[in-house]
């Protein structure tokens, strides 16, 4: 779905307490989460604007978001 919110808290609402705790206590996690959320906002904006970039660039942005999401999730469950 275009323009869908994929913020970390939206993706893992059941982990809200763990996310909040790590943001407060782990600077690397907090920075990576900020990068992830910013990337998600950029993708959403591009989707809502009719994707004014080529498919390869959009695919790369989505790939980068997925890699960050996987890394953050691993730190949440690890």
Backbone as numpy.savetxt, mean C-alpha at the origin, in Angstrom:
# Nx Ny Nz CAx CAy CAz Cx Cy Cz
-11.53 -3.37 -9.39 -12.37 -2.20 -9.39 -11.48 -0.95 -9.39
-11.75 -0.05 -10.28 -10.94 1.16 -10.39 -11.17 2.08 -9.20
-10.07 2.66 -8.73 -10.16 3.62 -7.65 -10.38 3.02 -6.28
-10.25 1.72 -6.17 -10.49 1.04 -4.90 -9.36 1.33 -3.91
-9.71 1.59 -2.67 -8.76 1.87 -1.61 -8.07 0.58 -1.17
-6.74 0.54 -1.31 -5.97 -0.61 -0.88 -5.02 -0.25 0.26
-5.39 0.75 1.05 -4.53 1.12 2.17 -4.33 -0.10 3.06
-3.25 -0.10 3.81 -2.93 -1.25 4.65 -4.05 -1.55 5.64
-4.62 -0.51 6.22 -5.71 -0.72 7.18 -6.97 -1.24 6.48
-7.18 -0.88 5.23 -8.32 -1.42 4.48 -8.09 -2.88 4.10
-6.87 -3.21 3.78 -6.54 -4.57 3.37 -6.53 -5.55 4.55
-6.10 -5.08 5.71 -5.97 -5.95 6.88 -6.64 -5.33 8.10
-7.96 -5.11 8.07 -8.62 -4.46 9.21 -8.48 -5.24 10.51
-8.35 -6.56 10.40 -8.22 -7.39 11.59 -6.87 -7.20 12.28
-5.94 -6.55 11.60 -4.60 -6.32 12.15 -4.39 -4.86 12.56
-5.47 -4.14 12.74 -5.39 -2.71 13.05 -4.51 -2.45 14.27
-4.68 -3.20 15.33 -3.90 -2.98 16.55 -2.41 -3.23 16.30
-2.10 -4.29 15.58 -0.69 -4.60 15.27 -0.09 -3.53 14.38
-0.85 -3.07 13.39 -0.37 -2.02 12.49 -0.09 -0.75 13.27
-1.03 -0.35 14.10 -0.90 0.87 14.90 0.32 0.78 15.82
0.50 -0.37 16.43 1.63 -0.58 17.34 2.96 -0.49 16.60
3.05 -1.16 15.45 4.30 -1.14 14.69 4.61 0.25 14.16
3.61 0.98 13.75 3.84 2.35 13.26 4.46 3.20 14.37
4.04 2.97 15.60 4.56 3.75 16.73 5.94 3.30 17.19
6.27 2.02 17.00 7.50 1.48 17.58 8.58 1.10 16.58
8.24 1.01 15.30 9.19 0.55 14.29 9.25 1.58 13.16
10.30 2.38 13.17 10.43 3.47 12.19 10.48 2.96 10.75
11.15 1.84 10.53 11.24 1.27 9.17 9.85 0.84 8.70
9.10 0.17 9.58 7.74 -0.24 9.23 6.89 1.00 8.93
6.98 2.01 9.76 6.19 3.24 9.57 6.53 3.90 8.24
7.81 3.96 7.90 8.23 4.56 6.63 7.74 3.74 5.44
7.85 2.42 5.54 7.39 1.56 4.45 5.87 1.63 4.30
5.17 1.73 5.41 3.71 1.86 5.33 3.33 3.18 4.68
4.04 4.24 5.00 3.77 5.55 4.39 4.03 5.48 2.89
5.12 4.81 2.48 5.41 4.64 1.05 4.29 3.84 0.38
3.85 2.77 1.03 2.79 1.92 0.48 1.50 2.73 0.30
1.11 3.46 1.34 -0.14 4.24 1.27 -0.04 5.34 0.21
1.12 5.97 0.09 1.31 7.01 -0.93 1.23 6.41 -2.34
1.84 5.26 -2.52 1.79 4.57 -3.81 0.35 4.17 -4.14
-0.38 3.70 -3.14 -1.78 3.33 -3.35 -2.60 4.54 -3.77
-2.38 5.68 -3.12 -3.10 6.91 -3.48 -2.77 7.33 -4.91
-1.50 7.21 -5.29 -1.09 7.58 -6.65 -1.78 6.69 -7.68
-1.82 5.39 -7.42 -2.47 4.45 -8.34 -3.95 4.77 -8.44
-4.60 4.99 -7.30 -6.03 5.32 -7.30 -6.32 6.57 -8.12
-5.50 7.60 -7.92 -5.68 8.85 -8.65 -5.52 8.62 -10.15
-4.50 7.87 -10.54 -4.29 7.58 -11.96 -5.46 6.80 -12.55
-5.96 5.82 -11.80 -7.10 5.05 -12.27 -8.33 5.93 -12.47
-8.58 6.80 -11.52 -9.75 7.67 -11.61 -9.61 8.73 -12.69
-8.35 9.06 -13.05 -8.09 10.03 -14.12 -8.02 9.36 -15.49
-8.39 8.09 -15.55 -8.36 7.38 -16.83 -6.99 6.83 -17.19
-6.15 6.59 -16.20 -4.81 6.02 -16.39 -4.00 6.75 -17.45
-3.62 8.00 -17.19 -2.89 8.78 -18.18 -1.41 8.38 -18.33
-1.09 7.14 -17.99 0.26 6.60 -18.20 0.10 5.31 -18.97
1.20 4.80 -19.52 1.07 3.57 -20.29 0.91 2.36 -19.38
0.44 1.26 -19.96 0.14 0.06 -19.19 1.35 -0.48 -18.45
2.53 -0.40 -19.07 3.74 -0.89 -18.42 4.06 -0.13 -17.14
3.90 1.19 -17.20 4.15 2.01 -16.01 3.13 1.70 -14.91
1.86 1.55 -15.29 0.82 1.22 -14.31 1.10 -0.16 -13.69
1.47 -1.10 -14.53 1.79 -2.44 -14.04 2.95 -2.37 -13.03
3.97 -1.56 -13.33 5.11 -1.44 -12.42 4.69 -0.84 -11.09
3.84 0.20 -11.12 3.35 0.80 -9.88 2.59 -0.22 -9.04
1.74 -1.00 -9.69 0.96 -2.00 -8.97 1.85 -3.12 -8.44
2.88 -3.47 -9.22 3.84 -4.48 -8.76 4.58 -3.98 -7.52
5.04 -2.73 -7.57 5.76 -2.15 -6.43 4.87 -2.12 -5.19
3.59 -1.77 -5.38 2.65 -1.76 -4.26 2.49 -3.16 -3.68
2.38 -4.17 -4.54 2.21 -5.55 -4.08 3.44 -6.04 -3.30
4.62 -5.68 -3.79 5.86 -6.09 -3.09 5.91 -5.46 -1.70
5.58 -4.17 -1.62 5.57 -3.50 -0.31 4.51 -4.10 0.61
3.33 -4.39 0.05 2.25 -4.98 0.85 2.68 -6.32 1.41
3.31 -7.16 0.58 3.77 -8.47 1.04 4.80 -8.33 2.15
5.74 -7.38 1.99 6.76 -7.16 2.99 6.16 -6.70 4.32
5.22 -5.76 4.23 4.56 -5.27 5.45 3.76 -6.37 6.12
3.06 -7.16 5.33 2.26 -8.26 5.89 3.15 -9.28 6.61
4.29 -9.60 6.00 5.21 -10.54 6.63 5.68 -10.03 7.98
5.92 -8.74 8.09 6.36 -8.17 9.37 5.22 -8.16 10.38
4.00 -8.07 9.90 2.83 -8.10 10.80 2.60 -9.48 11.39
2.77 -10.50 10.58 2.49 -11.87 11.04 3.71 -12.56 11.58
4.90 -12.01 11.28 6.15 -12.65 11.67 6.48 -12.42 13.06
